[in-house]
Amino acid sequence: MTSQYRIRADFDDRTLVVYQAYSPAVADAALRAGRFTAPFSFTRMTWIKPSFLWLMHRSNWARKPGQTRVLAVRITRDGWEEALTRGRLTTGDPAALAEAAVHVQWDPERSLRGAPLNHYSIQVGVGRGLIRTYADDWVTDITDITAKARRIADLVGAGRTAQAKQLLPPERSYPLPAAVGRHLGVDS
């Protein structure tokens, strides 16, 4: 695939940030504990997204019911790459997808105003068989960024996009080992 399918993320040498939106009950419990705990569901797939703007589109800037709290979840790069290695594309073989521990899909990246762009963002669904590993082993930090998300949305709504852009998290091309991304159509 082309560079349209490159992973863009905020990362350092050891970790990568993914974004998730939750209800206040789930977010508050996770923030208090420093990790995901009940009422977070360990029995259903959880979707993690390294694209801040895609999650803002999905959660309507933290205003969609059940998604009013935005968390920046820092996970290990080893965990991220394990998820991708175990992942199967949602557009691939249905039988392989049904057996996969992780589902991967590509969706159009979004602009500040929510318009689809000409490149794609990755969404990674961590399945029930791996969700405890995600929550207990991969997660290194959880930060509530709801106020920042709403501030950016307010600036965009007021036509102050230059200021809004300055508040966006840094996202750059993630250097995946070729073997990890090959079956997912990721350029390294």
Short mmCIF file of C-alpha atoms in Angstrom, two decimals:
data_model
loop_
_atom_site.label_atom_id
_atom_site.label_comp_id
_atom_site.label_asym_id
_atom_site.label_seq_id
_atom_site.Cartn_x
_atom_site.Cartn_y
_atom_site.Cartn_z
CA MET A 1 0.00 0.00 0.00
CA THR A 2 1.04 3.61 -0.39
CA SER A 3 2.02 6.12 2.24
CA GLN A 4 -1.70 6.76 2.66
CA TYR A 5 -1.57 3.84 5.12
CA ARG A 6 1.34 4.95 7.28
CA ILE A 7 0.80 4.95 11.05
CA ARG A 8 1.02 8.44 12.52
CA ALA A 9 1.38 8.71 16.29
CA ASP A 10 2.85 10.49 19.30
CA PHE A 11 5.64 8.21 20.50
CA ASP A 12 9.05 8.07 22.13
CA ASP A 13 11.70 5.33 22.36
CA ARG A 14 9.61 3.10 24.66
CA THR A 15 5.98 4.16 24.39
CA LEU A 16 3.20 5.32 22.08
CA VAL A 17 0.04 7.29 22.84
CA VAL A 18 -3.38 5.98 21.86
CA TYR A 19 -6.65 7.76 22.45
CA GLN A 20 -9.92 6.44 23.80
CA ALA A 21 -13.19 8.12 24.77
CA TYR A 22 -15.29 6.86 27.68
CA SER A 23 -18.08 7.69 30.04
CA PRO A 24 -17.13 9.62 33.20
CA ALA A 25 -17.49 6.46 35.30
CA VAL A 26 -14.91 4.52 33.25
CA ALA A 27 -12.54 7.49 32.92
CA ASP A 28 -12.68 8.43 36.61
CA ALA A 29 -12.02 4.86 37.77
CA ALA A 30 -9.06 4.51 35.38
CA LEU A 31 -7.58 7.83 36.43
CA ARG A 32 -7.96 7.03 40.15
CA ALA A 33 -6.32 3.62 39.76
CA GLY A 34 -3.74 4.64 37.15
CA ARG A 35 -4.93 1.71 35.04
CA PHE A 36 -8.18 0.36 33.65
CA THR A 37 -10.47 -1.13 36.28
CA ALA A 38 -14.21 -1.73 36.57
CA PRO A 39 -16.47 -0.44 35.14
CA PHE A 40 -14.09 -0.75 32.15
CA SER A 41 -15.20 -3.87 30.28
CA PHE A 42 -12.72 -6.71 30.12
CA THR A 43 -15.25 -8.83 28.20
CA ARG A 44 -15.53 -6.89 24.97
CA MET A 45 -13.14 -5.52 22.37
CA THR A 46 -11.66 -2.10 23.07
CA TRP A 47 -10.57 0.12 20.19
CA ILE A 48 -7.39 2.17 20.48
CA LYS A 49 -6.45 4.95 18.08
CA PRO A 50 -3.12 6.75 17.73
CA SER A 51 -4.83 9.55 15.76
CA PHE A 52 -6.13 12.33 17.99
CA LEU A 53 -8.22 13.91 15.23
CA TRP A 54 -9.85 10.62 14.26
CA LEU A 55 -10.97 10.10 17.85
CA MET A 56 -12.22 13.69 17.97
CA HIS A 57 -14.32 12.94 14.89
CA ARG A 58 -15.57 9.68 16.41
CA SER A 59 -16.42 11.20 19.81
CA ASN A 60 -17.66 14.53 18.45
CA TRP A 61 -14.95 16.32 20.43
CA ALA A 62 -15.93 14.53 23.67
CA ARG A 63 -19.59 15.41 23.31
CA LYS A 64 -21.04 12.09 22.12
CA PRO A 65 -23.02 10.24 24.83
CA GLY A 66 -20.82 7.63 26.49
CA GLN A 67 -17.69 9.26 25.04
CA THR A 68 -17.54 12.52 26.95
CA ARG A 69 -14.13 11.92 28.50
CA VAL A 70 -11.03 11.64 26.33
CA LEU A 71 -8.05 9.72 27.65
CA ALA A 72 -4.51 9.75 26.28
CA VAL A 73 -3.30 6.24 27.08
CA ARG A 74 0.44 5.71 26.89
CA ILE A 75 1.30 2.09 26.08
CA THR A 76 4.55 0.25 25.47
CA ARG A 77 5.80 0.08 21.92
CA ASP A 78 6.35 -3.64 22.49
CA GLY A 79 2.65 -4.00 23.30
CA TRP A 80 1.63 -1.88 20.31
CA GLU A 81 3.74 -3.96 17.97
CA GLU A 82 2.45 -7.19 19.52
CA ALA A 83 -1.09 -6.02 18.86
CA LEU A 84 -0.25 -5.23 15.25
CA THR A 85 1.54 -8.55 14.79
CA ARG A 86 -1.52 -10.41 16.07
CA GLY A 87 -3.92 -8.17 14.14
CA ARG A 88 -5.91 -8.98 11.08
CA LEU A 89 -7.45 -6.47 8.71
CA THR A 90 -11.22 -6.10 9.02
CA THR A 91 -11.32 -6.09 5.21
CA GLY A 92 -9.52 -9.44 4.98
CA ASP A 93 -10.59 -13.06 5.22
CA PRO A 94 -13.65 -13.27 7.52
CA ALA A 95 -12.57 -16.64 8.95
CA ALA A 96 -9.12 -15.31 9.88
CA LEU A 97 -10.69 -12.18 11.36
CA ALA A 98 -13.07 -14.25 13.49
CA GLU A 99 -10.07 -16.03 15.04
CA ALA A 100 -7.89 -12.94 15.43
CA ALA A 101 -7.00 -11.56 18.85
CA VAL A 102 -6.78 -8.08 17.32
CA HIS A 103 -8.78 -6.38 14.57
CA VAL A 104 -7.20 -3.64 12.49
CA GLN A 105 -8.95 -1.21 10.21
CA TRP A 106 -7.99 1.84 8.23
CA ASP A 107 -10.31 4.84 8.20
CA PRO A 108 -9.87 8.22 6.51
CA GLU A 109 -7.95 10.62 8.73
CA ARG A 110 -9.88 13.75 9.65
CA SER A 111 -9.13 17.45 9.47
CA LEU A 112 -9.70 19.82 12.37
CA ARG A 113 -13.21 20.41 11.00
CA GLY A 114 -13.91 16.68 10.63
CA ALA A 115 -13.58 16.43 6.85
CA PRO A 116 -12.04 13.20 5.53
CA LEU A 117 -8.46 13.55 4.30
CA ASN A 118 -6.67 11.61 1.56
CA HIS A 119 -4.70 9.41 3.95
CA TYR A 120 -5.76 6.85 6.52
CA SER A 121 -5.53 6.34 10.27
CA ILE A 122 -5.27 2.99 11.94
CA GLN A 123 -7.79 1.78 14.50
CA VAL A 124 -6.82 -1.28 16.53
CA GLY A 125 -9.42 -3.43 18.28
CA VAL A 126 -7.89 -5.36 21.17
CA GLY A 127 -10.01 -8.48 21.71
CA ARG A 128 -11.17 -10.20 24.87
CA GLY A 129 -8.28 -12.65 24.91
CA LEU A 130 -5.73 -9.86 25.01
CA ILE A 131 -7.51 -7.07 26.84
CA ARG A 132 -6.08 -7.92 30.28
CA THR A 133 -2.59 -7.83 28.81
CA TYR A 134 -3.38 -4.43 27.30
CA ALA A 135 -4.75 -3.05 30.57
CA ASP A 136 -2.25 -4.63 32.96
CA ASP A 137 0.99 -4.88 30.98
CA TRP A 138 0.97 -2.42 28.10
CA VAL A 139 -0.56 0.67 29.69
CA THR A 140 2.08 2.84 31.37
CA ASP A 141 0.09 6.06 31.92
CA ILE A 142 -3.43 7.45 31.53
CA THR A 143 -4.09 11.18 31.22
CA ASP A 144 -7.43 12.98 30.95
CA ILE A 145 -7.23 15.36 27.99
CA THR A 146 -10.94 16.20 27.80
CA ALA A 147 -10.42 19.88 28.61
CA LYS A 148 -7.75 20.18 25.92
CA ALA A 149 -10.01 18.46 23.37
CA ARG A 150 -12.86 20.82 24.13
CA ARG A 151 -10.55 23.85 24.04
CA ILE A 152 -9.36 22.85 20.57
CA ALA A 153 -12.98 22.36 19.43
CA ASP A 154 -13.94 25.78 20.81
CA LEU A 155 -11.05 27.42 18.97
CA VAL A 156 -12.00 25.70 15.72
CA GLY A 157 -15.62 26.75 16.21
CA ALA A 158 -14.49 30.35 16.70
CA GLY A 159 -12.47 30.24 13.47
CA ARG A 160 -9.14 30.27 15.31
CA THR A 161 -7.66 27.21 13.58
CA ALA A 162 -4.06 28.41 13.81
CA GLN A 163 -4.35 28.48 17.61
CA ALA A 164 -6.17 25.14 17.61
CA LYS A 165 -3.40 23.51 15.55
CA GLN A 166 -0.81 24.63 18.11
CA LEU A 167 -2.60 22.57 20.76
CA LEU A 168 -2.71 19.33 18.75
CA PRO A 169 -0.57 16.47 20.03
CA PRO A 170 2.56 15.83 17.95
CA GLU A 171 2.03 12.97 15.52
CA ARG A 172 4.69 11.67 13.17
CA SER A 173 5.25 8.60 11.07
CA TYR A 174 5.77 5.52 13.25
CA PRO A 175 8.75 3.36 12.17
CA LEU A 176 7.29 -0.13 12.17
CA PRO A 177 9.58 -3.07 11.52
CA ALA A 178 8.74 -4.31 8.01
CA ALA A 179 7.81 -7.79 9.27
CA VAL A 180 5.23 -6.36 11.68
CA GLY A 181 3.41 -4.17 9.20
CA ARG A 182 3.64 -6.18 5.99
CA HIS A 183 0.38 -8.07 6.41
CA LEU A 184 -1.41 -4.86 7.48
CA GLY A 185 -0.41 -2.80 4.45
CA VAL A 186 1.67 -0.40 6.55
CA ASP A 187 4.59 1.46 5.00
CA SER A 188 7.59 1.39 7.29
#
